Each structure stands twice: as structure tokens, then as C-alpha cells.
Coordinates of C-alpha atoms and ligand atoms in Angstrom, one line a residue:
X1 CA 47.3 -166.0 -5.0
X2 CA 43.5 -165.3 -6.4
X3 CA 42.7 -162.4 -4.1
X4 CA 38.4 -162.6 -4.4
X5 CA 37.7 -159.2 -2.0
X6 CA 39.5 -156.7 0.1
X7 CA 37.0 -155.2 3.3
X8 CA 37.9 -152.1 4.5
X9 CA 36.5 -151.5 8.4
X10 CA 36.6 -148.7 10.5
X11 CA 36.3 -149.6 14.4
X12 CA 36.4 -147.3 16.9
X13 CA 37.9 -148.8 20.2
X14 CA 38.5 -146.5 23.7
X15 CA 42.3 -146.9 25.0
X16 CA 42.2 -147.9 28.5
X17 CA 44.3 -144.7 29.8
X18 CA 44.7 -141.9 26.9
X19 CA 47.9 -142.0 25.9
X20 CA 49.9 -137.9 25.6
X21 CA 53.0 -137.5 23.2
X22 CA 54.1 -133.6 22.4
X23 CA 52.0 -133.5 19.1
X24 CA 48.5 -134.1 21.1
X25 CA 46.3 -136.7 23.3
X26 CA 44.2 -140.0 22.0
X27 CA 42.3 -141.6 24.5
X28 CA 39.9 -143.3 21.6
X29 CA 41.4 -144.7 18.4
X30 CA 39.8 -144.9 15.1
X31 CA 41.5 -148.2 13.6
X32 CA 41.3 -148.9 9.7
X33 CA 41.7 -152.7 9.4
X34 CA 41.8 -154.3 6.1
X35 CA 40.4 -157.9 5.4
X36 CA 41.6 -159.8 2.7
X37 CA 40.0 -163.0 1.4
X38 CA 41.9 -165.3 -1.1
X39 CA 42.4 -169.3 -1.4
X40 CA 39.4 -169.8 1.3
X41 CA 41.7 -168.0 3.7
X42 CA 41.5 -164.7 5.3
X43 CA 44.2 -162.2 5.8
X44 CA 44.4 -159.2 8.4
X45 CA 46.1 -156.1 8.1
X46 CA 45.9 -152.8 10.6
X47 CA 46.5 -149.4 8.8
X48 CA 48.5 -147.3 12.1
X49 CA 47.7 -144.1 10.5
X50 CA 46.6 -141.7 13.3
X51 CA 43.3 -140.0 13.9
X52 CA 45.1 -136.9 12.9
X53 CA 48.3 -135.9 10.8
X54 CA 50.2 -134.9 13.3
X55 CA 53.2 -138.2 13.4
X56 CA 52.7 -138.3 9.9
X57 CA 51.0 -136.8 7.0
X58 CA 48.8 -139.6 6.9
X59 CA 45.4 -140.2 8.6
X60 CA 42.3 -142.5 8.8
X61 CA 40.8 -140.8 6.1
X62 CA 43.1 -140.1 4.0
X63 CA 43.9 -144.2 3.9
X64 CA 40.7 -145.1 3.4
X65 CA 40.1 -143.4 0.7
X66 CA 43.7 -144.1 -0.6
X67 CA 43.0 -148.0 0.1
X68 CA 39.3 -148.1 -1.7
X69 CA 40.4 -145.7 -4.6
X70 CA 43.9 -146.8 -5.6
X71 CA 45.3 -149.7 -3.4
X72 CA 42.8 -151.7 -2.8
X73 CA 41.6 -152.0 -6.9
X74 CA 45.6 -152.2 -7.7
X75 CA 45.9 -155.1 -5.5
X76 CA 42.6 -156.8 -6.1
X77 CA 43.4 -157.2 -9.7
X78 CA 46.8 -158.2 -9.8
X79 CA 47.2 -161.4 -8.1
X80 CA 50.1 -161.1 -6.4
X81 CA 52.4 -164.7 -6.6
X82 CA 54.5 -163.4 -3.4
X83 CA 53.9 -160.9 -0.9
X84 CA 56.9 -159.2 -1.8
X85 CA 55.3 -158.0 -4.7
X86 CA 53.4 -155.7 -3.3
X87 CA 55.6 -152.3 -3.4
X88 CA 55.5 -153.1 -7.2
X89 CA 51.9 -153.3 -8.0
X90 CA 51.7 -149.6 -5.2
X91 CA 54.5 -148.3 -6.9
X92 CA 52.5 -145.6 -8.6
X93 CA 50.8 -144.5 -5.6
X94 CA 53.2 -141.9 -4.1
X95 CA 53.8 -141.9 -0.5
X96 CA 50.7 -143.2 1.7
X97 CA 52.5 -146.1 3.3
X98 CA 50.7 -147.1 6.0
X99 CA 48.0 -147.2 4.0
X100 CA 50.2 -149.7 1.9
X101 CA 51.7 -151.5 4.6
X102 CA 48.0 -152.5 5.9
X103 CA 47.2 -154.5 2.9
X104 CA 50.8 -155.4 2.2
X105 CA 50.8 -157.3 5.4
X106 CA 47.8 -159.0 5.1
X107 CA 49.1 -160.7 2.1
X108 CA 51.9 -162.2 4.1
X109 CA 49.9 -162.9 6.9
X110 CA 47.6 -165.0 4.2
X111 CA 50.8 -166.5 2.7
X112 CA 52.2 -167.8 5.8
X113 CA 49.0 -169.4 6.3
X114 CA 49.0 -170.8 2.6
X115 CA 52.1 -172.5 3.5
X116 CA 51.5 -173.0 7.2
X117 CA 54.2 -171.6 8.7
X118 CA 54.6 -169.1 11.0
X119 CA 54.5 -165.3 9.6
X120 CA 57.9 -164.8 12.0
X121 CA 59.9 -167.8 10.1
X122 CA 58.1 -166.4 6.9
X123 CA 60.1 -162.9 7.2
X124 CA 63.1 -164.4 8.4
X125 CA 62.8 -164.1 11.9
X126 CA 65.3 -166.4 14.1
X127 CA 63.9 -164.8 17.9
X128 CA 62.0 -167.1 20.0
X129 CA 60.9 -164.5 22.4
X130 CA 61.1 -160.6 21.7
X131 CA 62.5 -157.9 24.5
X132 CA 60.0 -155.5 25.6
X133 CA 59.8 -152.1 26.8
X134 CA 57.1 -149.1 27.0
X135 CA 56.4 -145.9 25.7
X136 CA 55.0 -144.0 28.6
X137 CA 52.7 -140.8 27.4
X138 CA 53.2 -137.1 29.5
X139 CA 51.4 -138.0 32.5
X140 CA 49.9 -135.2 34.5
X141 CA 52.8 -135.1 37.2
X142 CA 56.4 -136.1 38.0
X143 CA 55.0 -137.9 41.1
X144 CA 51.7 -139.9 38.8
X145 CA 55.1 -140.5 35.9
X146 CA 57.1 -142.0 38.8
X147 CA 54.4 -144.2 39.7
X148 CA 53.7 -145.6 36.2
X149 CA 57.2 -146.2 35.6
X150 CA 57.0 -148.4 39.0
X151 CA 53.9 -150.1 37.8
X152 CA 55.7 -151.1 34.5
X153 CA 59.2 -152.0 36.3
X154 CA 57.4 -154.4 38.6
X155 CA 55.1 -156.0 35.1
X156 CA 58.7 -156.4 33.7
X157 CA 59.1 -154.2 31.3
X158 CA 63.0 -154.0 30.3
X159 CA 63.1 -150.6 29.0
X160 CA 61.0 -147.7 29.7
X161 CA 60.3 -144.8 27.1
X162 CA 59.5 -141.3 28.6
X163 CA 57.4 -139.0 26.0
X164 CA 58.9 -135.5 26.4
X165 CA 58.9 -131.9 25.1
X166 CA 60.1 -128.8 26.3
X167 CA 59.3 -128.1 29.5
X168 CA 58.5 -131.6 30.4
X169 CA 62.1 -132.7 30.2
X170 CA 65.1 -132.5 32.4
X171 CA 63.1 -132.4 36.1
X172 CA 61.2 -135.9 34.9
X173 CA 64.0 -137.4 33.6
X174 CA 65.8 -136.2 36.6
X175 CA 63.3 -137.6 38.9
X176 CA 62.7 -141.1 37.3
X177 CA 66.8 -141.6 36.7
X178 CA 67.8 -140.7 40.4
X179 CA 64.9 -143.5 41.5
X180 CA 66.2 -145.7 38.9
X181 CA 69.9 -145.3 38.5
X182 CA 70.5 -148.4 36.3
X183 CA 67.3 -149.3 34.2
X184 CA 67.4 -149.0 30.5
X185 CA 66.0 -145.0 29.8
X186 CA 65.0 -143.9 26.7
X187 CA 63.0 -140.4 25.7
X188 CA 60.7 -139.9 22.9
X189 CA 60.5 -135.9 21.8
X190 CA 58.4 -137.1 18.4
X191 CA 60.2 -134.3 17.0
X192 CA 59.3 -131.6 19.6
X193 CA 62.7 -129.4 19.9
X194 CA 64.9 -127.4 17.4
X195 CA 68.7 -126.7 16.7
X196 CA 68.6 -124.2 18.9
X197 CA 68.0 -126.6 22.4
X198 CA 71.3 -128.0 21.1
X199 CA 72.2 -126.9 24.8
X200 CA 69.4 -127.8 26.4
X201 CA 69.4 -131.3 24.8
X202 CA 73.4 -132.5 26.1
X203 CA 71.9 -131.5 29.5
X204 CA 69.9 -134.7 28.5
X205 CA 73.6 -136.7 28.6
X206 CA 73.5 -137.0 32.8
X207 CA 70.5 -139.0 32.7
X208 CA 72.6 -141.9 30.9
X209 CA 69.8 -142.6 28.3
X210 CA 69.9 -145.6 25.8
X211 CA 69.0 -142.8 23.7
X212 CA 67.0 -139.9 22.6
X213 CA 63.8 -140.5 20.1
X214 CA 63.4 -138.0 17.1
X215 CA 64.2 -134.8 18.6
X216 CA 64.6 -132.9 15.5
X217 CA 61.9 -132.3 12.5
X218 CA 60.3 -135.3 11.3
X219 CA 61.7 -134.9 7.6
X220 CA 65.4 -133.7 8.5
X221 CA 68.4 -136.1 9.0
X222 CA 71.5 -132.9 8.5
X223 CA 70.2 -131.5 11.4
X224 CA 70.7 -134.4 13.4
X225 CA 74.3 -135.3 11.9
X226 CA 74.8 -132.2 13.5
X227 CA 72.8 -132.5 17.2
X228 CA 74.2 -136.4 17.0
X229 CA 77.8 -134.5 17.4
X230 CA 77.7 -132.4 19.9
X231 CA 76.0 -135.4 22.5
X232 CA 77.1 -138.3 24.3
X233 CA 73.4 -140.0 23.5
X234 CA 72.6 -141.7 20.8
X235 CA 70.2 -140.3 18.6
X236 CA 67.4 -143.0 17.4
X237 CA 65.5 -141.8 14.2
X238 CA 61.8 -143.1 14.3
X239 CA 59.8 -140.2 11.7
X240 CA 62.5 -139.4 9.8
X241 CA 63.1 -143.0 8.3
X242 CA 60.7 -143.9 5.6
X243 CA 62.5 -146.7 3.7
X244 CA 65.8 -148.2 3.7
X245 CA 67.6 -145.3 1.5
X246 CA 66.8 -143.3 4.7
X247 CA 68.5 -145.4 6.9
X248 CA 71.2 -145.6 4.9
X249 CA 71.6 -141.4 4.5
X250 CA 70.8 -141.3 8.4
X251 CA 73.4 -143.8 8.9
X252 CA 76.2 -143.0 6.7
X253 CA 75.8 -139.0 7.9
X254 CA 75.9 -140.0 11.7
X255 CA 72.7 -138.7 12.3
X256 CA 71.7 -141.3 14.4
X257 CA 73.1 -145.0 15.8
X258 CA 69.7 -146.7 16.2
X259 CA 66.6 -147.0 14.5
X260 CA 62.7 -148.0 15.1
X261 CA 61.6 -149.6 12.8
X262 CA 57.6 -149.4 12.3
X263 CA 55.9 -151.6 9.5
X264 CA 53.4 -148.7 8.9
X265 CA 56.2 -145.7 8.2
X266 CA 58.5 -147.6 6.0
X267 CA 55.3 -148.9 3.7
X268 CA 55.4 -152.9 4.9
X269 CA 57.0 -156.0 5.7
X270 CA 58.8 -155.9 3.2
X271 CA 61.0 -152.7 3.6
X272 CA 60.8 -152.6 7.0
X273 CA 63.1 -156.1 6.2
X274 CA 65.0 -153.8 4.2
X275 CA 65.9 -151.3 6.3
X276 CA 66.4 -154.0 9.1
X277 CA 69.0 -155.5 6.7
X278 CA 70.3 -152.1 5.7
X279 CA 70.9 -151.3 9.7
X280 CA 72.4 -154.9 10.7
X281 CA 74.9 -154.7 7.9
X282 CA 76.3 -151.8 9.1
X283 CA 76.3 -152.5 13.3
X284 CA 73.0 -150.4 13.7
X285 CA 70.9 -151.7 16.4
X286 CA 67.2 -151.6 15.2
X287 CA 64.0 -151.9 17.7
X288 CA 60.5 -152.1 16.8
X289 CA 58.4 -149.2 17.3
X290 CA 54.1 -149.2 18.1
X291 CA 51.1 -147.0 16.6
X292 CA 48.6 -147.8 19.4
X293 CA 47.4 -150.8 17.7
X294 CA 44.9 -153.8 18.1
X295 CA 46.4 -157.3 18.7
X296 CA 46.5 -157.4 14.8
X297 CA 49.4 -154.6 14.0
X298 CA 50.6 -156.1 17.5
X299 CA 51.0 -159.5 16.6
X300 CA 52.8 -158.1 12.7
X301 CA 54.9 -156.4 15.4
X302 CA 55.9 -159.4 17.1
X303 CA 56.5 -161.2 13.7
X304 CA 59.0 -158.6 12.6
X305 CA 60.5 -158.2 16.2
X306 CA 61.7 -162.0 15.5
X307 CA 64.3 -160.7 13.1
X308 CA 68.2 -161.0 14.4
X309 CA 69.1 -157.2 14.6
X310 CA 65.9 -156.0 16.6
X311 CA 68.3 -156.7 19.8
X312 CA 66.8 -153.8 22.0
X313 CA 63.8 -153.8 23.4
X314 CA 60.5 -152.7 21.3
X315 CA 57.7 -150.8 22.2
X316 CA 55.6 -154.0 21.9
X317 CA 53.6 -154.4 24.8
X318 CA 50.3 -156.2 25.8
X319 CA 47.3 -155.8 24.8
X320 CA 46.3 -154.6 28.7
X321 CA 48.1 -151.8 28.9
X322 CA 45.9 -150.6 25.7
X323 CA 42.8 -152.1 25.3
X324 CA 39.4 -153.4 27.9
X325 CA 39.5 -156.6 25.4
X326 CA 41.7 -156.9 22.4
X327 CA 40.1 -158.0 19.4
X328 CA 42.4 -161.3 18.9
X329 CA 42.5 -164.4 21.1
X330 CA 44.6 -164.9 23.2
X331 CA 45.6 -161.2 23.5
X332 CA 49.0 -160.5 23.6
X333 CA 50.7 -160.9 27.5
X334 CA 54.4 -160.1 28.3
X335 CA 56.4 -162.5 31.0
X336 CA 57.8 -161.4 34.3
X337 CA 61.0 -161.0 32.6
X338 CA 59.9 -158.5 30.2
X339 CA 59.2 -161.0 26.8
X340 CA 56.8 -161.7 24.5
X341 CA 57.1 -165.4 23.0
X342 CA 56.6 -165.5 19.0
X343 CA 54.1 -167.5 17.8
X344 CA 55.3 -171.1 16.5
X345 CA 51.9 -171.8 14.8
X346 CA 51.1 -170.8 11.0
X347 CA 50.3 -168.0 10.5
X348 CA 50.0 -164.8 12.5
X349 CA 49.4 -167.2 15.6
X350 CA 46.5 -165.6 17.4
X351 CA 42.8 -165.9 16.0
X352 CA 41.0 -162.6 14.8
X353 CA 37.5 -162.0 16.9
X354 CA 35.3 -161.5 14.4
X355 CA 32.8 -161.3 15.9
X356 CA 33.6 -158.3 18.4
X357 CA 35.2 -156.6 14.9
X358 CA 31.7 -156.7 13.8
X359 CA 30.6 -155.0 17.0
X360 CA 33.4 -152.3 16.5
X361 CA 32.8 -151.4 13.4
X362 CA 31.3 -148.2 12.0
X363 CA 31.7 -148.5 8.7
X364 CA 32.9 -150.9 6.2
X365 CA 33.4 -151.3 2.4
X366 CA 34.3 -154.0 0.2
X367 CA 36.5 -154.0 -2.4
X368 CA 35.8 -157.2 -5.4
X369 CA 38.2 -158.3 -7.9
X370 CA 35.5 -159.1 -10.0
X371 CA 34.2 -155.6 -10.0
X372 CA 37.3 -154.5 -11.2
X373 CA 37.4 -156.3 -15.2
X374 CA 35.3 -153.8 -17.0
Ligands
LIG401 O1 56.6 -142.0 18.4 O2 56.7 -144.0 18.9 C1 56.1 -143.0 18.7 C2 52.4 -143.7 19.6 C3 51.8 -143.1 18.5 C4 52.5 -142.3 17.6 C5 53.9 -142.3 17.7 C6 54.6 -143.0 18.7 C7 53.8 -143.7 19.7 C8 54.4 -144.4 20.8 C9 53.5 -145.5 21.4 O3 55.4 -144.1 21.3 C10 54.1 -146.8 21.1 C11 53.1 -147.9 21.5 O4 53.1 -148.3 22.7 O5 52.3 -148.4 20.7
LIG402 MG1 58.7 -142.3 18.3

């Protein structure tokens, strides 16, 4: 496809309740979305790199200037005939993947609209509707935790996902688990304990969890063979997996049984397909994980959900539970049994509000291909 311009936009958009993991507290995100305009058509990506490097090395910044520098010029002037082409014309750049991933993905998004289909059928996906959970932040209390858990139960939700760190562990879990005894539990350390809570952590086993989040370092998989041993719960990599020859280390050294899978970490549709392949061929259940993002990462989210081995629920959720007003139309709602239905029109299957991204936006840069020849 001719790709004429690339606009990079910052917006700055207030989450409607801040949102606490154990690396820090965002109650207003800073979202880098990236516009691509080719064959008369217009393509959306959402960069899910953070406000700070604290998930990842990566941050707002540190993609823009990645995207208006390197990507973005790489991309513009190479044409690419599929979007699968993409981690070939990035190849040079090293790491930076969500940086990649955001213009990565609005290439498919403008393919499946070149050849009206839906961007789920374009990826592969074979789900009609999607499972959902929810990543629940460290609330203030046990008692203000209990009552969002309740809140979320009675929207639907099928899984809830506790944040925790030490000392906001083992009397919260207790305390939602002896309320709930048979909902789908899951915790989310984002890498917040060490080798040495080995001990600590199997206390985690009574609580019957789906399974524990990253509780290790965010580069480490031996660590976690080892952890993964010694308890009863799985272990779910999120961090740690960056593309699919991660998954495959993590998964042939036991250091988890489950994986998120999140378009930003892995650099992209495309190897986030890969690592979803790598996992179903070898009985690993994957999920898909969320960055906080606008109803335009959501909706890639619910695209790439649609594929056969995300079989548990995914912290997609709707656009309510984030945002006053989301900036796509309709925003994203979840049934009373805890779904999400994919999108059967072409495309990404919502409309982008433009103009309310214009509102947002504090600053923005375009990127021409026709800039680019001398
Ligand atoms: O570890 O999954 C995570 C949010 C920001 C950074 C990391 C994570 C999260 C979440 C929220 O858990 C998922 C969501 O609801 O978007
Ligand atoms: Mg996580």
C-alpha cells in the first residue's frame, strides 16, 4: 500500500478512577496515537507505552521520538505490500516495540479495511464474542477492594485480577477469596517480589488462584522455572515475554503455564500471532493483557482476543470503567455475562472520533513520504 503521511498525536485524557499497580499510580494518561493515511483510508494505531518506564523501558517520549525519527520515516518510505511486513522494514531499530506495534497495527487496521473485512478474520481470529475479566488497581482498603470486586461481579466480569505487592497480599486475597469461594482469582505482582518470598508466595496456593501475574523480575524466566516448582499456582508471564522465542524459553523451562499476550510488548499483531501460535501448539493457554488504553488499542485488543487459544478471560474491559467518553463510537460495552462481541464489520469495527481526538490533543506531528526522497 502507498502510505502518503503518518500523524503522530499526543492526547492527554483523565482515567475515570486512577488506577495503582506496585510500580506507581496513573490517574491521567498521556496516549501517543499514530494516524496513518494511505489509499484514501485512514488507519489507527495506540502506542501503550506508559507515562513512565516503570512496566517497561519504554515511555511516551521515548516513542515519539523513536516513531518521528526512525519508524515512522522507515515505514513511510517503504510501502509495505502486507502488514506483515512491518517487523522487517523495523528490524534495525532495536527494541522499542510498542513504539512498533502502534504503527504496525495501523497498517492492518488500514488493510482490513482495503479488503473490507473485519481486522478479527484478518488475523485469524475464529471467536465471536471474547471472555472478560478486570485488573483491579491497590485500592485504599480491604473493605473499598471488597466492594469493587462486588461492583465488577454484579457488571459480569468472569474473572477478577487483584494488583498486589508485598504487604498488600495474603489478608486481601484472603478477604476477597473467603467472600467469593468459587470465582475465577487471579493476582498481578507486575514483578513486585523476589526469590526469597518463595515462602511467602505458596502461602498464595490456599486462595485457589487461576494464577499468579509476573511475580519475579521483569527480564528473568530461571527464576521462575524455579518459583513455578515449588507452587501449586500457575505462574502467568506478562513482562517477561517479548516475542515468541520468549515464550518458547518460558515454556519449555516450566517457568510459567499461561501467558498475556499484549500487542504493545511483543512489538505487534504480528508476533503477538506468533507467540499465540507458539503457546497453542504446545497446550499453553494465552489471555489478552490491557495498557490503560483508548477504545483504539481496546478494539486491536478485541481483534486479537478473537484468536482460538485466548480461552481465558482478558483484561479487555469497557471503555466505562476507564474513560468519561472514549474516543471511538460506539465505545466498547461488556454483556451481563461477562463478553465482549467482535466486530463483524470491516475493519476495526468502531469509528474513530475525530473530532474529540482533535480536542485531546497537545501536540502532533506529521510524518510525509514525500519528505522522505531527498
Ligand atoms: O501488568 O497487566 C499489567 C496496566 C498498566 C500496566 C500494566 C498492567 C496493567 C493492567 C491493567 O493490569 C489492564 C487494563 O485494564 O488495561
Ligand atoms: Mg501484568
Amino acid at each position: 500500500m502507498k502510505i502518503d503521511a503518518i500523524l503522530l498525536r499526543e492526547l492527554h485524557i483523565p482515567l475515570v478512577h486512577p488506577f495503582e499497580t506496585s510500580f506507581g499510580r496513573t490517574t491521567q494518561r498521556r496516549i501517543l496515537l499514530a494516524e496513518i493515511r494511505a489509499e484514501g483510508l485512514v488507519g489507527w494505531g495506540e502506542c501503550v507505552a506508559g507515562e513512565h518506564p516503570y512496566f517497561s523501558e519504554e515511555t511516551v517520549d521515548t516513542a515519539w521520538s523513536v516513531l518521528l525519527q526512525e519508524l515512522g520515516p522507515a515505514l513511510a518510505s517503504a510501502d509495505p505490500e502486507h502488514p506483515g511486513k512491518c517487523p522487517h522494514i523495523f528490524k534495525q531499530v532495536r527494541g522499542n516495540r510498542m513504539a512498533k506495534a502502534s504503527l504496525e497495527n495501523a497498517i492492518w487496521d488500514l488493510e482490513a479495511q482495503m479488503r473490507a473485512v473485519p481486522l478479527a478474520q484478518l488475523l485469524g481470529g475464529v471467536r465471536e464474542t471474547i471472555p472478560c475479566g478486570v485488573s483491579i488497581g491497590i485500592q485504599k482498603s480491604i473493605e473499598e477492594t471488597l466492594d469493587v470486586v462486588a461492583k465488577e461481579l454484579a457488571a459480569g466480569y468472569q474473572r477478577i485480577k487483584l494488583k498486589c505487592k508485598p504487604g498488600w497480599d495474603l489478608d486481601m486475597l484472603a478477604a476477597v477469596r473467603n467472600r467469593w469461594p468459587d470465582i475465577l482469582l487471579s493476582c498481578d505482582a507486575n514483578s513486585a517480589y523476589r526469590l526469597r518470598d518463595t515462602e511467602h508466595l505458596m502461602n498464595f496456593d490456599e486462595f485457589k488462584l487461576l494464577m499468579i501475574e509476573q511475580p519475579l523480575w521483569a527480564d528473568d524466566f530461571y527464576y521462575h522455572s524455579l518459583l513455578q516448582k515449588r507452587l501449586e499456582t500457575a505462574i502467568c508471564l506478562d513482562e517477561s515475554i517479548r516475542n515468541r522465542r520468549d515464550a518458547l524459553a518460558a515454556i519449555e523451562m516450566e517457568s510459567c503455564r499461561i501467558i498475556n499476550i499484549k500487542c504493545g510488548r511483543v512489538g505487534g499483531f504480528s508476533e503477538a500471532i506468533a507467540v499465540h501460535n507458539a503457546a497453542h501448539e504446545r497446550g499453553i493457554p494465552v489471555w489478552c493483557g490491557g495498557m490503560l488504553e483508548t477504545g483504539i488499542g481496546r478494539s486491536h485488543n478485541i481483534a486479537l482476543s478473537s484468536l482460538e487459544d485466548f480461552s481465558l478471560p482478558g483484561d479487555v474491559s469497557a471503555s466505562k470503567r476507564y474513560w468519561a467518553e472514549d474516543i471511538i463510537e460506539p465505545e466498547v460495552t461488556v454483556s451481563s455475562t461477562g463478553e465482549i462481541t467482535v466486530p463483524t464489520t470491516p475493519g476495526r469495527g468502531f469509528e474513530v472520533r475525530t473530532d474529540l481526538i482533535e480536542q485531546l490533543t497537545v501536540r502532533k506531528e506529521e510524518i510525509r513520504a514525500m519528505e522522505l526522497v531527498s
